[in-house]
Coordinates of C-alpha atoms and ligand atoms in Angstrom, one line a residue:
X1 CA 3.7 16.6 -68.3
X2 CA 1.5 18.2 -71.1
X3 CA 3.7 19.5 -73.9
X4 CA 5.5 22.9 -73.5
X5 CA 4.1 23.6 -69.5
X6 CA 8.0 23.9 -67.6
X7 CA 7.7 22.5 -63.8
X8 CA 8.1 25.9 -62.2
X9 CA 4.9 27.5 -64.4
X10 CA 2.4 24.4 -63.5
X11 CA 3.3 24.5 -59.9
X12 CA 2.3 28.4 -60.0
X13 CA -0.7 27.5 -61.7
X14 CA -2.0 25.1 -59.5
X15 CA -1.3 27.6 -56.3
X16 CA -2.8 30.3 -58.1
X17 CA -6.1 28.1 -58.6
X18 CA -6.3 27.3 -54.9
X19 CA -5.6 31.0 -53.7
X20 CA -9.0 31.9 -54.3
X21 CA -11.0 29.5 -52.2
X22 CA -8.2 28.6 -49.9
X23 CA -9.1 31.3 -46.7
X24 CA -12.9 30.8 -47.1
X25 CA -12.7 26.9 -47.4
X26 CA -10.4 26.6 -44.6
X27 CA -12.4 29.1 -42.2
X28 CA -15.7 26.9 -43.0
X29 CA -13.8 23.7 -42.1
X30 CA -11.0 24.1 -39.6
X31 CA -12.3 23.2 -35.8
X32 CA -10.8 25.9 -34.3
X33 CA -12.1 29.1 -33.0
X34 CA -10.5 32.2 -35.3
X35 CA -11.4 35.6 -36.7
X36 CA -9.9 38.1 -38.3
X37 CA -11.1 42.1 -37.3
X38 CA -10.6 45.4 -39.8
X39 CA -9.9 48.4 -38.0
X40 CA -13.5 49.4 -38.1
X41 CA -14.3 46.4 -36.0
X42 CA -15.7 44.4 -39.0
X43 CA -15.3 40.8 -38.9
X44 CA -13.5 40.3 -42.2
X45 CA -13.4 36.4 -41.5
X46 CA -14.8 34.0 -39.2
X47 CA -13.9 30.2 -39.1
X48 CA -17.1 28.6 -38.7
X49 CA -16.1 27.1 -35.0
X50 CA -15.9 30.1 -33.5
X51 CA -19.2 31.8 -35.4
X52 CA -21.1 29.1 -33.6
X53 CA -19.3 29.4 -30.3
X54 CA -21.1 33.2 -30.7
X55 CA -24.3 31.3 -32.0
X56 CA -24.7 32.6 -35.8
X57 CA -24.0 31.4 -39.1
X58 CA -20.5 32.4 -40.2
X59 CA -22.3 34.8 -42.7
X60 CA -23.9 36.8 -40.6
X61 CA -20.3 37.8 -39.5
X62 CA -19.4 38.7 -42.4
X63 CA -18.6 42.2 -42.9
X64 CA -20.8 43.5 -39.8
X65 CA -19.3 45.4 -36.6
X66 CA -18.4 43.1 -33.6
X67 CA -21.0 44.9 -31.2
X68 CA -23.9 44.0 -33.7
X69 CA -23.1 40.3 -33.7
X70 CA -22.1 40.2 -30.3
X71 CA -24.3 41.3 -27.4
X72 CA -21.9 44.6 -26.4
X73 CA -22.9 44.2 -22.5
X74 CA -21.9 40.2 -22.0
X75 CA -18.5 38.2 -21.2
X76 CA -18.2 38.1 -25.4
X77 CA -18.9 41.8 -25.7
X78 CA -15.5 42.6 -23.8
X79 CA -13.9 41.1 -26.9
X80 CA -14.5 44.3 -29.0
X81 CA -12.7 46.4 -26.3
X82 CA -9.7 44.0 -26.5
X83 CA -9.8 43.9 -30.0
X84 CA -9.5 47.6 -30.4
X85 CA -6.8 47.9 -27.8
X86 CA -4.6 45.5 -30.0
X87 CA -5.2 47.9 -33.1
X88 CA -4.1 51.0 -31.1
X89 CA -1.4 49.4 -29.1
X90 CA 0.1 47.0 -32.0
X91 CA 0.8 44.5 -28.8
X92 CA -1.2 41.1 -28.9
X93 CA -3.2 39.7 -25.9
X94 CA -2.5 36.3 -25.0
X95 CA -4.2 33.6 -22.8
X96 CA -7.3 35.9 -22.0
X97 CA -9.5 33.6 -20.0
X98 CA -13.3 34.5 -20.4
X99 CA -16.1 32.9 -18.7
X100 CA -20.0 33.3 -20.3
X101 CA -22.7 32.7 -19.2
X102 CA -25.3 31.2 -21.1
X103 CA -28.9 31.2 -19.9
X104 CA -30.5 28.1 -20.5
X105 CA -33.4 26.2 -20.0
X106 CA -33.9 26.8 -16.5
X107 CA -30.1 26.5 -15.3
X108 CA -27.7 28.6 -16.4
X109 CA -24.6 27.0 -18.8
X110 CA -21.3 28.1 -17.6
X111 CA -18.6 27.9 -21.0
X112 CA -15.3 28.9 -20.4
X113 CA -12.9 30.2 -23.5
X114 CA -9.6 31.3 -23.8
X115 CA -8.8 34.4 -25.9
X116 CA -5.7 35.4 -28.0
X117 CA -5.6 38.5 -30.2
X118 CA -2.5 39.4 -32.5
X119 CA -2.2 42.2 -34.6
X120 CA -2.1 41.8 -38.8
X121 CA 0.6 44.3 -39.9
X122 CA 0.8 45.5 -43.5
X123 CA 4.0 47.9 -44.5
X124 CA 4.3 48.1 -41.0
X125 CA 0.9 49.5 -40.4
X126 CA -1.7 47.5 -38.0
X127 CA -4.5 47.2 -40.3
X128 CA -6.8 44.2 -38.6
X129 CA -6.6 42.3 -36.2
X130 CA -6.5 38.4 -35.7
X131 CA -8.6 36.5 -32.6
X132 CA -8.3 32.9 -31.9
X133 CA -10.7 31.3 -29.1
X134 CA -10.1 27.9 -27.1
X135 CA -13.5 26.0 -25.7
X136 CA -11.9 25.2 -22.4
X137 CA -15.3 24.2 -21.2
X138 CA -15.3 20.3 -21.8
X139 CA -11.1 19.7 -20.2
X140 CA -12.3 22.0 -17.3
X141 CA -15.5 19.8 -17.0
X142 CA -13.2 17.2 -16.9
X143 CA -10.6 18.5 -14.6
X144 CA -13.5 19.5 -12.5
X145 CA -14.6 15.9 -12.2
X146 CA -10.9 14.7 -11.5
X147 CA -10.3 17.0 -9.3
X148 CA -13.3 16.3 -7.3
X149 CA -13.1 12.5 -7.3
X150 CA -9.4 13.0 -6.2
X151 CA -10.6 15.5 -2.9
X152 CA -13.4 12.8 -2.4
X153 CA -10.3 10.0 -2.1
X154 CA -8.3 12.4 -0.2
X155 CA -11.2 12.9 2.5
X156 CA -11.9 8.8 2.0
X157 CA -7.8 8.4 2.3
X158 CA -7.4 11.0 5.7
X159 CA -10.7 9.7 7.4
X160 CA -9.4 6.0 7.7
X161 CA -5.6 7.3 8.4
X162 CA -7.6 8.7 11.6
X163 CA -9.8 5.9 12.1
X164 CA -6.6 4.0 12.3
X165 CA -5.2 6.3 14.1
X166 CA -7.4 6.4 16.8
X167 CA -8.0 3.0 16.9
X168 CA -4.1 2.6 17.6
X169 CA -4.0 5.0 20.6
X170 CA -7.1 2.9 21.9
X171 CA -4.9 0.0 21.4
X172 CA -2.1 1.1 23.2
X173 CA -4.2 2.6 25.9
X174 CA -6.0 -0.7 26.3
X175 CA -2.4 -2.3 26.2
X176 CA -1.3 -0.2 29.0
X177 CA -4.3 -0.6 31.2
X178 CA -4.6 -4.5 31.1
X179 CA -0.8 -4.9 31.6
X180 CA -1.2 -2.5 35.0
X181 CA -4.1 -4.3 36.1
X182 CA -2.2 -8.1 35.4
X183 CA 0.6 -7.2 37.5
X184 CA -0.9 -6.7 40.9
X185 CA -2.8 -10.1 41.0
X186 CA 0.2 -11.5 39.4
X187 CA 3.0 -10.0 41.7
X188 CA 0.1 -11.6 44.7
X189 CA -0.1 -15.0 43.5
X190 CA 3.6 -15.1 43.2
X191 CA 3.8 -14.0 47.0
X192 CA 1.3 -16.2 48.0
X193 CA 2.7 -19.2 46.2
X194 CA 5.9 -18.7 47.8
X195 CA 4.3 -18.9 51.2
X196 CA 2.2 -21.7 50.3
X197 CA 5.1 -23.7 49.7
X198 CA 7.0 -22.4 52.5
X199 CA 4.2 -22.7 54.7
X200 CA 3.3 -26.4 53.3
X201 CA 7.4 -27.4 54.0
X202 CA 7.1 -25.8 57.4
X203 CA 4.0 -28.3 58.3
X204 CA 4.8 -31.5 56.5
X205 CA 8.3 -31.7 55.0
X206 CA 7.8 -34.8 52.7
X207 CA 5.2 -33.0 51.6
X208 CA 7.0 -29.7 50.7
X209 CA 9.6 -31.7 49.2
X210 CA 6.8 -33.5 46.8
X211 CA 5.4 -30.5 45.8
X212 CA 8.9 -28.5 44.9
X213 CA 8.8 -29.3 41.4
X214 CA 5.0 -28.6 40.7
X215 CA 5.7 -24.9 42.9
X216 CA 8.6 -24.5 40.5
X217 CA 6.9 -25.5 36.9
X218 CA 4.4 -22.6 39.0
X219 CA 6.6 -20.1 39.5
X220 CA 8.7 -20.9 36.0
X221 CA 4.9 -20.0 34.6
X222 CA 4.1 -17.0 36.8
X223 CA 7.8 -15.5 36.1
X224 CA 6.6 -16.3 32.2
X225 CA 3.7 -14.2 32.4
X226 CA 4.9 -11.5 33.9
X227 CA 7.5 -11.0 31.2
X228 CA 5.0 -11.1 29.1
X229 CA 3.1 -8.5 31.0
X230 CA 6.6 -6.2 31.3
X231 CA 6.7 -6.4 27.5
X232 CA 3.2 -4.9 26.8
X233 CA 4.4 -2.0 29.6
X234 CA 7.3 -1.3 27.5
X235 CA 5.0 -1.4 24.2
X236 CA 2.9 1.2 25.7
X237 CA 5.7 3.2 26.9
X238 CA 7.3 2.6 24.1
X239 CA 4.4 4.8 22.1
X240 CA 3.6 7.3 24.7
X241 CA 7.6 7.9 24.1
X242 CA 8.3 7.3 28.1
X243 CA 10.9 4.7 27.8
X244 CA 13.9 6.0 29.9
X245 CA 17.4 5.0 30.6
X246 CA 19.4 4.9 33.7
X247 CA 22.6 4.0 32.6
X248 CA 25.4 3.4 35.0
X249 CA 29.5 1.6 35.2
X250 CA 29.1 -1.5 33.8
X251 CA 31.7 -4.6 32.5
X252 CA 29.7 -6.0 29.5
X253 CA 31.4 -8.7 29.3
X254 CA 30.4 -9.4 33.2
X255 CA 27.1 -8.8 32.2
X256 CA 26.8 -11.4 29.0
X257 CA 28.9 -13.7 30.9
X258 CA 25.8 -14.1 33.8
X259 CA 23.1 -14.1 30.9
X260 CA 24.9 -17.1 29.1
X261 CA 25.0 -18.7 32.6
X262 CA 21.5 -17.7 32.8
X263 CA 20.5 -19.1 29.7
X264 CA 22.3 -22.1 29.9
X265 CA 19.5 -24.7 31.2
X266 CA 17.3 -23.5 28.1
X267 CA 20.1 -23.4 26.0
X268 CA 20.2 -27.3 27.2
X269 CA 16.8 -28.2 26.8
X270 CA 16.6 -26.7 23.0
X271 CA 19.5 -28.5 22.1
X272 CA 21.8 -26.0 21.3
X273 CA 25.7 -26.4 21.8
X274 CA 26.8 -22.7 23.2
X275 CA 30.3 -22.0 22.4
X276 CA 31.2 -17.9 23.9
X277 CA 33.7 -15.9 22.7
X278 CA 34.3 -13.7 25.4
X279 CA 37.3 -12.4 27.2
X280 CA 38.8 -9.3 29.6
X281 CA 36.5 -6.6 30.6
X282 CA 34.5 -4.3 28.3
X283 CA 33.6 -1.2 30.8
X284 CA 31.0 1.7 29.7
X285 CA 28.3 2.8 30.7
X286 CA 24.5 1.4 30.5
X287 CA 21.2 0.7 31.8
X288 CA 22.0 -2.9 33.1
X289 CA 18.3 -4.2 33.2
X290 CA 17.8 -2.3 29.2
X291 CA 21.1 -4.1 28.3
X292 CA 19.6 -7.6 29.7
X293 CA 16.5 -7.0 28.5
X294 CA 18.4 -6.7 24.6
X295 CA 20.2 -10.1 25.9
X296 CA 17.3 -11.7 27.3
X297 CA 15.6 -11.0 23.1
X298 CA 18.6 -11.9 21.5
X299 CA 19.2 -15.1 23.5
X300 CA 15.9 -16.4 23.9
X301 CA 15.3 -16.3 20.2
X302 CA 18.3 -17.6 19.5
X303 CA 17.4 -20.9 21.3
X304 CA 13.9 -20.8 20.4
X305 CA 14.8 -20.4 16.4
X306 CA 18.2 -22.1 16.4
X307 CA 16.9 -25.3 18.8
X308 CA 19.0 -28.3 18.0
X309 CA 22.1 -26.2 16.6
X310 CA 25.2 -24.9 17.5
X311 CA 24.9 -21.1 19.0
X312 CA 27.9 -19.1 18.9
X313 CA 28.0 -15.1 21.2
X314 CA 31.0 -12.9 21.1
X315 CA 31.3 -9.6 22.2
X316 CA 34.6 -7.0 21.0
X317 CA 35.2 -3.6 21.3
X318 CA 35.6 -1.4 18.4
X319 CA 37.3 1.8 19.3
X320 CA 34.1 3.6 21.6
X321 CA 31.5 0.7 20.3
X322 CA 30.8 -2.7 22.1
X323 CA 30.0 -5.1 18.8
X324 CA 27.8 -8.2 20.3
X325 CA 27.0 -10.8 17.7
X326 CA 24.9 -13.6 18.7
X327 CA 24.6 -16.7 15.6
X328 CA 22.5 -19.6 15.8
X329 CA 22.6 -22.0 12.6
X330 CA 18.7 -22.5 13.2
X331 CA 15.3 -21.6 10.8
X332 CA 16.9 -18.5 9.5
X333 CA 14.7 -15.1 8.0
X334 CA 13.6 -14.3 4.7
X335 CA 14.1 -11.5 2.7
X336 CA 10.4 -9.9 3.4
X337 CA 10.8 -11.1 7.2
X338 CA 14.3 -8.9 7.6
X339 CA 12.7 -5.9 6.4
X340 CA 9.6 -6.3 9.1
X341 CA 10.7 -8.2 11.9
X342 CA 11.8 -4.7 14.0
X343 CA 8.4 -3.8 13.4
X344 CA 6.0 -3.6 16.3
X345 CA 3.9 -7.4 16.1
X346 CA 5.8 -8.4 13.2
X347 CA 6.5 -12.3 13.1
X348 CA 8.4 -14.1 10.3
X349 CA 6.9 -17.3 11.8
X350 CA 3.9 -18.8 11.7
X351 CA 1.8 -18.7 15.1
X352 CA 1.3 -22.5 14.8
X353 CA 4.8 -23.3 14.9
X354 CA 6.5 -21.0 17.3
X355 CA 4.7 -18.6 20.0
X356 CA 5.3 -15.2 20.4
X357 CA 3.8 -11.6 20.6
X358 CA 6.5 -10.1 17.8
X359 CA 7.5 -7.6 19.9
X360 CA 11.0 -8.3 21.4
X361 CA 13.0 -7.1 18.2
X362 CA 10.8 -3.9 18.5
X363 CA 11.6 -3.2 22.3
X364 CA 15.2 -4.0 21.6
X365 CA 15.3 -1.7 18.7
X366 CA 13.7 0.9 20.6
X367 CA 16.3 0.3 23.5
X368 CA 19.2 0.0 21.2
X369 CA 18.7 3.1 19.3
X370 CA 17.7 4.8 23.0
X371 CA 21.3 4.0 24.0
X372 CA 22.8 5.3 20.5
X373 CA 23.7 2.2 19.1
X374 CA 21.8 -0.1 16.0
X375 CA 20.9 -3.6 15.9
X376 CA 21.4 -5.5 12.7
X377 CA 20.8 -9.0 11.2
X378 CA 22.6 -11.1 8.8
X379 CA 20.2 -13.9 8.0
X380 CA 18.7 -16.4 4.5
X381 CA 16.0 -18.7 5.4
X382 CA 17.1 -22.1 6.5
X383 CA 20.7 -21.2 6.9
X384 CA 20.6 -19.4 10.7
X385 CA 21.0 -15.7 11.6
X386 CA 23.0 -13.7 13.4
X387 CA 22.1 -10.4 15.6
X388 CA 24.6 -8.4 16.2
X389 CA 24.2 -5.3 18.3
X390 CA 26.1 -2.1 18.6
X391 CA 26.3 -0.2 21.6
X392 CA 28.4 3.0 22.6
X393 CA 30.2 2.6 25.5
X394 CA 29.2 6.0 26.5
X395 CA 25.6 7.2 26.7
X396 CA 24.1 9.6 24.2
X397 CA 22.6 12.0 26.4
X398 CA 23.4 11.6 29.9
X399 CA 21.3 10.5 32.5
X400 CA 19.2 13.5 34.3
X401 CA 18.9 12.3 37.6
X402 CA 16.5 8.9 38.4
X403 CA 13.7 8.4 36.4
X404 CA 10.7 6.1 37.3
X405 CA 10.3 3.2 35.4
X406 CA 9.1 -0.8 35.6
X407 CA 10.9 -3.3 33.7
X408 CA 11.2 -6.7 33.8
X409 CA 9.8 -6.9 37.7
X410 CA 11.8 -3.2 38.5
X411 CA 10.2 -1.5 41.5
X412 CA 8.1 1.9 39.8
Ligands
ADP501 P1 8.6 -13.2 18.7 O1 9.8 -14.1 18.8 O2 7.8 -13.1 19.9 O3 7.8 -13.6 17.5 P2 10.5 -11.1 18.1 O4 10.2 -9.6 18.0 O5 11.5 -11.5 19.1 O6 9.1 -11.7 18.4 O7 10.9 -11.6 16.7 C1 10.2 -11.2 15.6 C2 10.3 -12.3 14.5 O8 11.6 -12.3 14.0 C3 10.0 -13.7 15.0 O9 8.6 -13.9 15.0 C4 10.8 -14.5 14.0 O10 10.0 -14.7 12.8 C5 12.0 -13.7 13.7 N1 13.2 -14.0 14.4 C6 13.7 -13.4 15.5 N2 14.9 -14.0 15.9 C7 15.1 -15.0 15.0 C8 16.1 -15.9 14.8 N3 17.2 -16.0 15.7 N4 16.0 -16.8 13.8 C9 15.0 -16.8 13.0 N5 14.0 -15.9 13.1 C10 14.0 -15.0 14.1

């Protein structure tokens, strides 16, 4: 510190020796757009930004009327009239979009700005006023682009959600056809069959008798296929929302009880020990041939997933619900095949290992939630799984009179 200069005095010093070139400098340097306006309309300052947004050198603002510098009759020349209105008024104007147009060379240049203008006080009095101005024309270029590459995705996005679309409805309409046309040849050659063999034991006994098992692996094939055919039906049912219940008196635990029976010879042949907690009666009411059809899933999967292991059914009633659970101690699910295997042709299995179409948890969901209940699984891979089903022993809605429906060989 130079001798006898205090702290305070070289501080003012210094502050005093910027003062004079501090407004000018910063108005030639600073990027944004600002001016400041006497009440005459004289541009008293001009930051160099916003002199070359209006397309002249700073100091040919300088101390000239607004309406000189800037053509009086364009999208700039409204800024005078704003201008005075905040020097009358003593209110600023904020966020004033303006939009100019700028001939050019042969296409005309759109540049978009947005205006502030605040009144300078002094004692009270509104003696200039101060405009700042925003090039919005660049981020709206830019939103512009965005927002046009994000409509062109949308349009992308909706026209292959209707592609899909309509290639699902031709799906399920080509599902719906075939399986109509595959049961009337099917339901013949089951008839004829049938009198084949009759016809074959009639003539030549020893004959008949040879041929029993070969008619039966036959009709065991032909009862096979038109499962399979009742299952695409439902499918296409299913999605024109036509599945309907006829639900009726029933003793569930009569019903399961047959179904074991039922099941029992493939039960046998995949190895699986049955063990069936059942007892008493379990009356509601239900669509017997829906609540098979569940069974039919639930069991057939069970020995087809579970083959050489222990397979354990029960059935309780809780309060109003009937609570099936059928376990098998078999492959087991994943995590990723629990969350999908409800879906319409979802498999958790490959194709080369165990047949299917991946549609008998969907039809039983459908059916399941159709009588009010849920169907659930418990299940890790390689450690079994258990289904267990919960069905109200009343139904939801009751039945309006007989509806027409085919299932699982039903008369239409
Ligand atoms: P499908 O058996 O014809 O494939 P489903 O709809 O009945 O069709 O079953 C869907 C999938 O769920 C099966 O492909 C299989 O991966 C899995 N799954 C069903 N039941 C069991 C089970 N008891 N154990 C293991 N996986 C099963």
């Amino acid at each position: 510190m130079p001798a006898g200069e205090s702290a305070p005095e070289r501080r003012e010093a210094s502050s005093e020796g910027l003062r004079p070139v501090a407004l000018s400098e910063l108005m030639s340097t600073m990027p944004l757009g600002m001016a400041v306006v006497d009440r005459e309309l004289r541009f008293v300052e001009v930051s160099e930004a916003l002199a070359s947004l209006n397309g002249l050198p700073r100091e040919a603002h300088l101390g000239r009327l607004m309406d000189e510098v800037m053509n009086p009759h364009s999208s700039l020349g409204d800024t005078a009239r704003r201008v005075r209105r905040v020097l009358e008024t003593g209110e600023p104007l904020d966020g004033v979009e303006i939009i100019h147009r700028e001939p050019g060379m042969g296409v005309e240049r759109t540049r978009v700005f947005r205006a502030s203008y605040h009144p300078v006080r002094r004692d009270g009095e509104v003696i200039a006023a101060c405009i700042y101005v925003e090039d919005l024309t660049e981020r709206r270029r830019v939103e512009a682009q965005r927002d046009a590459g994000a409509a062109r995705e949308r349009a992308v996005r909706e026209q292959a959600l209707r592609e899909t679309q309509e290639a699902v409805r031709a799906r399920d309409e080509f599902l719906s056809v075939a399986a109509h046309e595959l049961r009337t040849p099917l339901t013949s050659m089951r008839l004829h069959l049938q009198l084949l063999l009759r016809q074959v034991t009639g003539a030549q006994p020893a004959l008949g008798q040879e041929l029993a098992p070969r008619g039966q692996v036959l009709e065991r094939q032909l009862s096979r296929l038109g499962s399979l055919v009742n299952t695409l039906l439902d499918v296409s049912r299913l999605a024109a929302g036509k599945l309907s219940l006829e639900p009726r008196e029933l003793d569930l635990v009569q019903v399961v009880r047959q179904m074991v029976d039922a099941f029992s010879e493939e039960f046998a042949r995949a190895g699986c020990e049955l063990a069936v907690h059942v007892s008493g009666t379990l009356p509601g009411q239900w669509d017997p041939l829906r609540v098979e059809q569940v069974l039919v899933n639930l069991l057939s999967n069970a020995a087809k997933y579970g083959a050489g292991r222990p397979v354990e059914i029960s059935l309780v009633g809780e309060g109003t619900v009937a609570v099936l659970a059928v376990k098998d101690h078999g492959i087991g699910i994943s995590e990723d095949g629990m969350a999908r295997l409800f879906g319409k042709f979802e498999r958790a299995v490959s194709e080369r290992h165990y047949g299917g179409l991946g549609l008998g948890l969907y039809i039983t969901r459908q059916i399941v939630e159709a009588m009010g209940g849920s169907i659930t699984v418990r299940s890790a891979q390689g450690q079994g799984s258990t289904f267990i089903l919960r069905l109200p022993t009343q139904p939801r809605v009751p039945s309006v009179g007989i509806q027409a429906m085919v299932v699982g060989g039903r008369a239409k």
